[in-house]
CSV table of C-alpha atoms in Angstrom, one decimal:
chain,number,residue,atom,x,y,z
A,983,MET,CA,-16.5,-34.9,-39.9
A,984,GLY,CA,-16.6,-37.1,-36.8
A,985,VAL,CA,-14.8,-40.0,-38.6
A,986,THR,CA,-12.1,-37.6,-40.0
A,987,LYS,CA,-11.5,-36.1,-36.6
A,988,SER,CA,-11.2,-39.5,-35.0
A,989,PHE,CA,-8.8,-40.6,-37.7
A,990,PHE,CA,-6.4,-37.7,-37.0
A,991,ILE,CA,-6.6,-37.8,-33.2
A,992,ALA,CA,-5.6,-41.5,-33.6
A,993,LEU,CA,-2.7,-40.6,-35.7
A,994,SER,CA,-1.6,-37.8,-33.2
A,995,LYS,CA,-1.2,-40.6,-30.7
A,996,ASN,CA,1.0,-42.8,-33.0
A,997,GLN,CA,4.5,-42.8,-31.4
A,998,VAL,CA,6.1,-44.6,-34.5
A,999,LEU,CA,4.9,-41.9,-36.7
A,1000,ASN,CA,6.0,-39.2,-34.2
A,1001,SER,CA,9.6,-40.6,-34.2
A,1002,ALA,CA,9.6,-40.7,-38.0
A,1003,ALA,CA,8.4,-37.0,-38.2
A,1004,LYS,CA,11.5,-35.9,-36.5
A,1005,LYS,CA,13.5,-37.2,-39.3
A,1006,TRP,CA,11.2,-35.5,-42.0
A,1007,GLY,CA,11.6,-32.0,-40.7
A,1008,LEU,CA,8.6,-29.5,-41.1
A,1009,LYS,CA,7.0,-31.2,-44.1
A,1010,LEU,CA,3.4,-32.2,-45.1
A,1011,GLY,CA,2.4,-28.6,-44.5
A,1012,ALA,CA,3.5,-28.5,-40.8
A,1013,GLY,CA,5.7,-25.6,-41.6
A,1014,LYS,CA,2.6,-23.4,-42.1
A,1015,MET,CA,1.6,-24.1,-38.4
A,1016,VAL,CA,4.8,-24.6,-36.5
A,1017,ALA,CA,7.3,-21.7,-36.1
A,1018,GLY,CA,10.5,-23.8,-36.6
A,1019,THR,CA,12.3,-26.5,-34.9
A,1020,ASP,CA,14.6,-24.5,-32.7
A,1021,ILE,CA,14.6,-21.4,-30.5
A,1022,GLN,CA,16.4,-19.2,-33.0
A,1023,SER,CA,13.9,-19.8,-35.8
A,1024,MET,CA,11.0,-19.5,-33.4
A,1025,MET,CA,12.3,-16.2,-32.1
A,1026,GLN,CA,12.4,-14.7,-35.6
A,1027,SER,CA,8.7,-15.5,-35.9
A,1028,VAL,CA,7.9,-14.0,-32.5
A,1029,LYS,CA,9.7,-10.8,-33.3
A,1030,GLU,CA,7.7,-10.5,-36.6
A,1031,LEU,CA,4.5,-10.8,-34.6
A,1032,ASN,CA,5.6,-8.2,-32.1
A,1033,SER,CA,6.4,-5.8,-35.0
A,1034,ASN,CA,2.7,-6.1,-35.9
A,1035,GLY,CA,1.6,-5.3,-32.3
A,1036,ILE,CA,1.0,-9.0,-31.5
A,1037,SER,CA,2.2,-10.9,-28.5
A,1038,ALA,CA,3.0,-14.6,-28.4
A,1039,THR,CA,2.4,-17.6,-26.1
A,1040,ILE,CA,5.2,-20.0,-26.9
A,1041,ASP,CA,4.8,-23.8,-26.7
A,1042,SER,CA,8.0,-25.8,-26.7
A,1043,LEU,CA,6.6,-29.0,-28.3
A,1044,GLY,CA,7.0,-32.4,-26.7
A,1045,GLU,CA,4.9,-35.4,-26.3
A,1046,PHE,CA,5.1,-39.2,-25.6
A,1047,VAL,CA,7.1,-38.6,-22.4
A,1048,HIS,CA,7.5,-41.9,-20.5
A,1049,THR,CA,10.6,-41.5,-18.3
A,1050,LYS,CA,11.8,-38.9,-15.8
A,1051,GLU,CA,14.8,-38.4,-17.9
A,1052,GLU,CA,12.6,-37.3,-20.8
A,1053,ALA,CA,10.5,-35.1,-18.6
A,1054,VAL,CA,13.6,-33.4,-17.2
A,1055,ARG,CA,14.8,-32.7,-20.8
A,1056,ALA,CA,11.6,-31.2,-21.6
A,1057,LYS,CA,11.6,-29.0,-18.6
A,1058,ASP,CA,15.1,-27.9,-19.4
A,1059,ALA,CA,14.1,-27.0,-22.9
A,1060,ILE,CA,11.2,-24.8,-21.4
A,1061,LEU,CA,13.7,-23.1,-19.1
A,1062,ARG,CA,15.9,-22.4,-22.1
A,1063,THR,CA,13.0,-20.8,-23.9
A,1064,LEU,CA,12.2,-18.6,-20.9
A,1065,GLU,CA,15.7,-17.5,-20.9
A,1066,ALA,CA,15.5,-16.6,-24.6
A,1067,ILE,CA,12.3,-14.7,-24.1
A,1068,GLN,CA,14.2,-12.6,-21.6
A,1069,SER,CA,17.4,-12.2,-23.5
A,1070,HIS,CA,15.6,-11.3,-26.9
A,1071,SER,CA,13.3,-8.9,-24.9
A,1072,VAL,CA,10.3,-10.2,-26.8
A,1073,ASN,CA,6.6,-9.7,-25.8
A,1074,ALA,CA,5.7,-13.3,-25.0
A,1075,HIS,CA,4.8,-15.8,-22.4
A,1076,MET,CA,4.8,-19.6,-22.3
A,1077,SER,CA,2.2,-22.4,-22.5
A,1078,VAL,CA,3.2,-25.8,-20.9
A,1079,LYS,CA,1.6,-29.2,-21.1
A,1080,LEU,CA,1.9,-31.1,-17.8
A,1081,THR,CA,2.1,-34.5,-19.4
A,1082,GLN,CA,5.4,-33.2,-21.1
A,1083,ILE,CA,7.0,-32.7,-17.7
A,1084,GLY,CA,5.9,-35.9,-16.0
A,1085,LEU,CA,2.2,-35.8,-15.1
A,1086,ASP,CA,1.7,-39.3,-16.2
A,1087,ILE,CA,4.9,-40.6,-14.5
A,1088,ASP,CA,4.4,-39.1,-11.1
A,1089,PRO,CA,2.1,-36.1,-10.3
A,1090,ALA,CA,4.5,-35.0,-7.3
A,1091,PHE,CA,7.5,-35.0,-9.7
A,1092,CYS,CA,5.5,-33.1,-12.3
A,1093,LEU,CA,4.6,-30.6,-9.6
A,1094,GLN,CA,8.2,-30.0,-8.7
A,1095,ASN,CA,9.1,-29.5,-12.5
A,1096,ILE,CA,6.3,-26.9,-13.0
A,1097,GLN,CA,7.2,-25.2,-9.8
A,1098,GLU,CA,10.7,-24.7,-11.0
A,1099,ILE,CA,9.4,-23.4,-14.4
A,1100,VAL,CA,6.9,-20.9,-12.8
A,1101,ALA,CA,9.6,-19.7,-10.3
A,1102,ALA,CA,12.0,-19.0,-13.2
A,1103,ALA,CA,9.3,-17.3,-15.1
A,1104,GLU,CA,8.4,-15.1,-12.2
A,1105,LYS,CA,11.9,-13.9,-12.0
A,1106,TYR,CA,11.6,-12.6,-15.7
A,1107,ASP,CA,8.0,-11.4,-15.1
A,1108,ILE,CA,6.7,-14.0,-17.7
A,1109,PHE,CA,3.3,-15.6,-17.4
A,1110,ILE,CA,3.0,-19.4,-17.5
A,1111,ASN,CA,-0.3,-21.0,-19.0
A,1112,LEU,CA,-1.0,-24.6,-18.2
A,1113,ASP,CA,-2.4,-26.0,-21.4
A,1114,MET,CA,-5.4,-28.2,-20.9
A,1115,GLU,CA,-5.2,-31.7,-22.4
A,1116,ASP,CA,-7.8,-34.4,-22.7
A,1117,TYR,CA,-10.5,-35.0,-19.9
A,1118,ALA,CA,-8.4,-37.7,-18.3
A,1119,HIS,CA,-5.9,-35.1,-17.3
A,1120,LEU,CA,-8.3,-32.3,-16.4
A,1121,GLN,CA,-8.7,-32.6,-12.6
A,1122,GLN,CA,-4.9,-33.3,-12.1
A,1123,THR,CA,-4.2,-30.1,-14.1
A,1124,LEU,CA,-6.6,-28.0,-11.9
A,1125,ASP,CA,-5.2,-29.6,-8.7
A,1126,ILE,CA,-1.6,-28.6,-9.8
A,1127,LEU,CA,-2.9,-25.1,-10.6
A,1128,GLU,CA,-4.4,-24.9,-7.2
A,1129,ALA,CA,-1.1,-25.7,-5.6
A,1130,LEU,CA,0.8,-23.3,-7.7
A,1131,LEU,CA,-1.6,-20.4,-7.0
A,1132,LYS,CA,-0.8,-20.7,-3.2
A,1133,GLN,CA,2.7,-19.4,-4.0
A,1134,TYR,CA,2.7,-17.7,-7.5
A,1135,GLU,CA,0.4,-15.3,-9.4
A,1136,ASN,CA,2.0,-15.7,-12.8
A,1137,VAL,CA,0.1,-18.8,-13.8
A,1138,GLY,CA,-3.3,-19.8,-15.3
A,1139,THR,CA,-4.9,-22.4,-17.4
A,1140,VAL,CA,-7.3,-23.3,-20.2
A,1141,ILE,CA,-11.0,-24.2,-20.0
A,1142,GLN,CA,-12.6,-26.0,-22.8
A,1143,ALA,CA,-16.2,-25.1,-23.6
A,1144,TYR,CA,-17.4,-28.4,-24.8
A,1145,LEU,CA,-17.2,-30.0,-21.3
A,1146,TYR,CA,-20.3,-30.0,-19.2
A,1147,ARG,CA,-18.3,-29.0,-16.1
A,1148,SER,CA,-16.7,-26.0,-17.6
A,1149,GLU,CA,-19.1,-23.3,-16.4
A,1150,LYS,CA,-18.5,-24.4,-12.8
A,1151,ASP,CA,-14.8,-24.4,-13.4
A,1152,VAL,CA,-14.8,-21.0,-14.8
A,1153,GLU,CA,-16.8,-19.7,-11.8
A,1154,ASN,CA,-14.4,-21.4,-9.4
A,1155,LEU,CA,-11.5,-19.7,-11.3
A,1156,GLN,CA,-12.9,-16.1,-11.5
A,1157,ASN,CA,-9.8,-14.6,-10.2
A,1158,VAL,CA,-7.4,-16.5,-12.4
A,1159,ARG,CA,-6.1,-15.8,-15.9
A,1160,LEU,CA,-8.0,-18.1,-18.2
A,1161,ARG,CA,-7.6,-19.1,-22.0
A,1162,LEU,CA,-11.1,-20.1,-23.1
A,1163,VAL,CA,-11.3,-22.5,-26.0
A,1164,LYS,CA,-14.0,-24.6,-27.6
A,1165,GLY,CA,-12.0,-27.8,-27.2
A,1166,ALA,CA,-9.7,-29.9,-29.6
A,1167,TYR,CA,-10.0,-33.4,-28.2
A,1168,LYS,CA,-12.5,-36.0,-29.0
A,1169,GLU,CA,-14.5,-36.7,-25.7
A,1170,SER,CA,-17.4,-38.9,-24.8
A,1171,VAL,CA,-21.0,-37.9,-24.7
A,1172,GLU,CA,-20.8,-38.6,-20.9
A,1173,VAL,CA,-18.6,-35.6,-20.3
A,1174,SER,CA,-18.9,-33.3,-23.3
A,1175,LEU,CA,-21.3,-31.6,-25.7
A,1176,GLN,CA,-21.2,-33.1,-29.2
A,1177,GLU,CA,-23.1,-30.6,-31.3
A,1178,LYS,CA,-21.3,-27.5,-32.7
A,1179,LYS,CA,-24.3,-25.2,-32.0
A,1180,GLU,CA,-24.2,-26.2,-28.3
A,1181,ILE,CA,-20.6,-25.8,-28.0
A,1182,ASP,CA,-20.6,-22.4,-29.6
A,1183,GLU,CA,-23.5,-21.3,-27.3
A,1184,ASN,CA,-21.7,-22.5,-24.2
A,1185,TYR,CA,-18.3,-21.0,-25.3
A,1186,LEU,CA,-19.9,-17.6,-25.7
A,1187,LYS,CA,-21.6,-18.0,-22.2
A,1188,LEU,CA,-18.3,-18.8,-20.6
A,1189,ILE,CA,-16.6,-15.9,-22.3
A,1190,LYS,CA,-19.3,-13.6,-20.9
A,1191,ILE,CA,-18.9,-14.9,-17.5
A,1192,HIS,CA,-15.2,-14.5,-17.2
A,1193,LEU,CA,-15.1,-11.0,-19.0
A,1194,GLN,CA,-17.2,-9.9,-16.0
A,1195,ALA,CA,-14.9,-11.5,-13.5
A,1196,PRO,CA,-11.6,-10.2,-12.0
A,1197,GLY,CA,-9.3,-12.6,-13.8
A,1198,TYR,CA,-7.9,-11.8,-17.2
A,1199,THR,CA,-9.6,-13.5,-20.1
A,1200,SER,CA,-7.8,-14.9,-23.3
A,1201,ILE,CA,-10.5,-15.5,-25.9
A,1202,ALA,CA,-9.0,-18.2,-28.2
A,1203,THR,CA,-10.8,-18.7,-31.4
A,1204,HIS,CA,-10.7,-18.3,-35.2
A,1205,ASP,CA,-14.5,-18.0,-35.3
A,1206,HIS,CA,-15.3,-14.5,-36.7
A,1207,HIS,CA,-19.0,-14.9,-35.6
A,1208,ILE,CA,-18.0,-15.4,-31.9
A,1209,ILE,CA,-15.4,-12.6,-32.3
A,1210,GLY,CA,-18.1,-10.3,-33.5
A,1211,GLN,CA,-20.5,-11.2,-30.6
A,1212,VAL,CA,-17.7,-10.5,-28.1
A,1213,LYS,CA,-17.1,-7.1,-29.7
A,1214,THR,CA,-20.8,-6.2,-29.2
A,1215,PHE,CA,-20.8,-7.6,-25.6
A,1216,ILE,CA,-17.7,-5.6,-24.4
A,1217,LYS,CA,-19.3,-2.4,-25.7
A,1218,GLU,CA,-22.7,-3.1,-24.1
A,1219,LYS,CA,-20.9,-3.9,-20.8
A,1220,ASN,CA,-18.0,-1.4,-21.0
A,1221,ILE,CA,-15.5,-4.1,-20.5
A,1222,PRO,CA,-12.0,-2.5,-20.2
A,1223,LEU,CA,-9.8,-3.4,-23.2
A,1224,ASP,CA,-7.0,-4.2,-20.8
A,1225,SER,CA,-8.8,-7.0,-19.2
A,1226,PHE,CA,-8.9,-9.4,-22.1
A,1227,GLU,CA,-7.3,-10.4,-25.3
A,1228,PHE,CA,-8.0,-12.5,-28.4
A,1229,GLN,CA,-5.9,-15.4,-29.3
A,1230,MET,CA,-5.4,-17.5,-32.5
A,1231,LEU,CA,-3.0,-20.2,-33.6
A,1232,TYR,CA,0.2,-19.4,-35.5
A,1233,GLY,CA,-0.4,-19.8,-39.3
A,1234,PHE,CA,-4.1,-19.3,-39.0
A,1235,ARG,CA,-6.1,-16.2,-40.2
A,1236,SER,CA,-2.9,-14.1,-40.0
A,1237,GLU,CA,-4.6,-11.0,-41.7
A,1238,MET,CA,-7.5,-11.1,-39.2
A,1239,GLN,CA,-4.9,-11.3,-36.3
A,1240,LYS,CA,-3.2,-8.2,-37.7
A,1241,ASP,CA,-6.6,-6.4,-38.2
A,1242,LEU,CA,-7.7,-7.0,-34.7
A,1243,ALA,CA,-4.4,-5.7,-33.2
A,1244,LYS,CA,-4.7,-2.7,-35.5
A,1245,GLU,CA,-8.3,-2.1,-34.0
A,1246,GLY,CA,-6.7,-1.8,-30.7
A,1247,PHE,CA,-7.4,-5.2,-29.2
A,1248,ALA,CA,-4.7,-7.0,-27.2
A,1249,PHE,CA,-3.8,-10.0,-29.4
A,1250,THR,CA,-1.7,-13.0,-28.7
A,1251,THR,CA,-0.6,-15.9,-31.2
A,1252,TYR,CA,-0.1,-19.4,-30.0
A,1253,VAL,CA,3.4,-20.2,-31.3
A,1254,PRO,CA,4.5,-23.8,-31.2
A,1255,PHE,CA,8.1,-24.9,-32.1
A,1256,GLY,CA,10.4,-27.8,-31.8
A,1257,GLN,CA,11.2,-31.2,-33.4
A,1258,ASP,CA,8.2,-32.9,-31.8
A,1259,TRP,CA,5.7,-31.1,-34.0
A,1260,TYR,CA,3.9,-34.1,-35.3
A,1261,ALA,CA,1.2,-34.8,-32.6
A,1262,TYR,CA,0.4,-31.1,-32.6
A,1263,TYR,CA,0.0,-30.9,-36.3
A,1264,MET,CA,-2.3,-34.0,-36.4
A,1265,ARG,CA,-4.6,-32.4,-33.8
A,1266,ARG,CA,-4.8,-29.2,-35.9
A,1267,LEU,CA,-5.9,-31.4,-38.9
A,1268,ALA,CA,-8.4,-33.1,-36.7
A,1269,GLU,CA,-9.9,-29.7,-35.7
A,1270,ARG,CA,-9.8,-28.2,-39.2
A,1271,PRO,CA,-9.8,-31.1,-41.9
A,1272,GLN,CA,-9.7,-28.3,-44.6
A,1273,ASN,CA,-6.0,-28.1,-43.6
A,1274,ILE,CA,-5.5,-31.5,-45.2
A,1275,ASN,CA,-5.2,-29.5,-48.4
A,1276,LEU,CA,-2.0,-27.8,-47.0
A,1277,ALA,CA,-0.5,-31.2,-46.4
A,1278,LEU,CA,-1.4,-32.6,-49.9
A,1279,LYS,CA,0.0,-29.4,-51.6
A,1280,SER,CA,3.2,-29.9,-49.6
A,1281,LEU,CA,3.6,-33.5,-50.6
A,1282,VAL,CA,2.9,-32.7,-54.3
A,1283,SER,CA,5.5,-29.9,-54.4
A,1284,ARG,CA,8.2,-32.1,-52.9
C-alpha cells in the first residue's frame, strides 16, 4: 500500500503529465471524481447536490503555479466562481489552495490575493476554506489564516489528523471553522503518524475536541466506522446538529451522502472542477488505490 501511495503521489507532481492531461479531457476515470472542466458543468453538479439537500465546497483546480501571472489567473478564476455561486443562488462555499495563488512565489503576494478573495466572498456571505497542503506549507497556511482572521470571519482551514502537532493546532483554533481530515499526503515519520489505527484514533479524538469547541466542525471522511462513532458521541454529549456537518468527496459513496442528508445531518460535498484535474485525481488514487479500477475501466472502454 505504501509503495502504491508513493507512486501516485509522485505522479501527481509530474508537470509533463499534468500538461498532457489538459489535452485528454476528463478521461482515465477522472470524470467520476471531477465535476467538469468549466463553471457551467460544475454548477449543474452543484444544483443536483442541492436538490438532495447537500451543500458544496467548490475547488477551482489549479497546481504547478510558478509565476505571478499564473497566480493572478488562478485568483481571477476563483473570483469568477464566487460570482457564479452568487448569480446561480446555489448552496455552496469555496476551498482554496494557497500555492495556487502564489504562496511559493511570495507569501506577501499570496496574502494580497487571498485577502481579495475573502473580501469578495464576504460581500456574498460565502465562506472560504483554506485547503491544507503538505507539511512544508502548514505553518505558512496557519500564519496567513491568522492574518485573515484579524479582519474577516468567513474563513477557516483544514487540520490533518496524521500530524503529531494537530491536537495543539485544533486547540489553538477552537473558535475557527475547521475541516478535519485524516490526511492525504505522504509525510515523514518525524512529523506524522504512519499506522492507520493510530491515525483513526487521533482523528476521532480531534473531532471530539472540536465538536465541543465554539467553532463549526466539518467532519470530512468516507469511513462509516468513524461516522458511526461520531453519531454516538453527539447523542451522548447533546451536540447541536447546526454546529457541525459531514463532508465527502464528489463521486465517492454518493448514496451514503444522500442518506446522511436525509437523516437530518448537514452535509457538504467537496466539488473539484477545472482543466487542471490531473494532480487532484492522482492524489485520490494514492488515497484509495481501489480507484485504479475506475481508471482501467475507462481506458478499456475508450
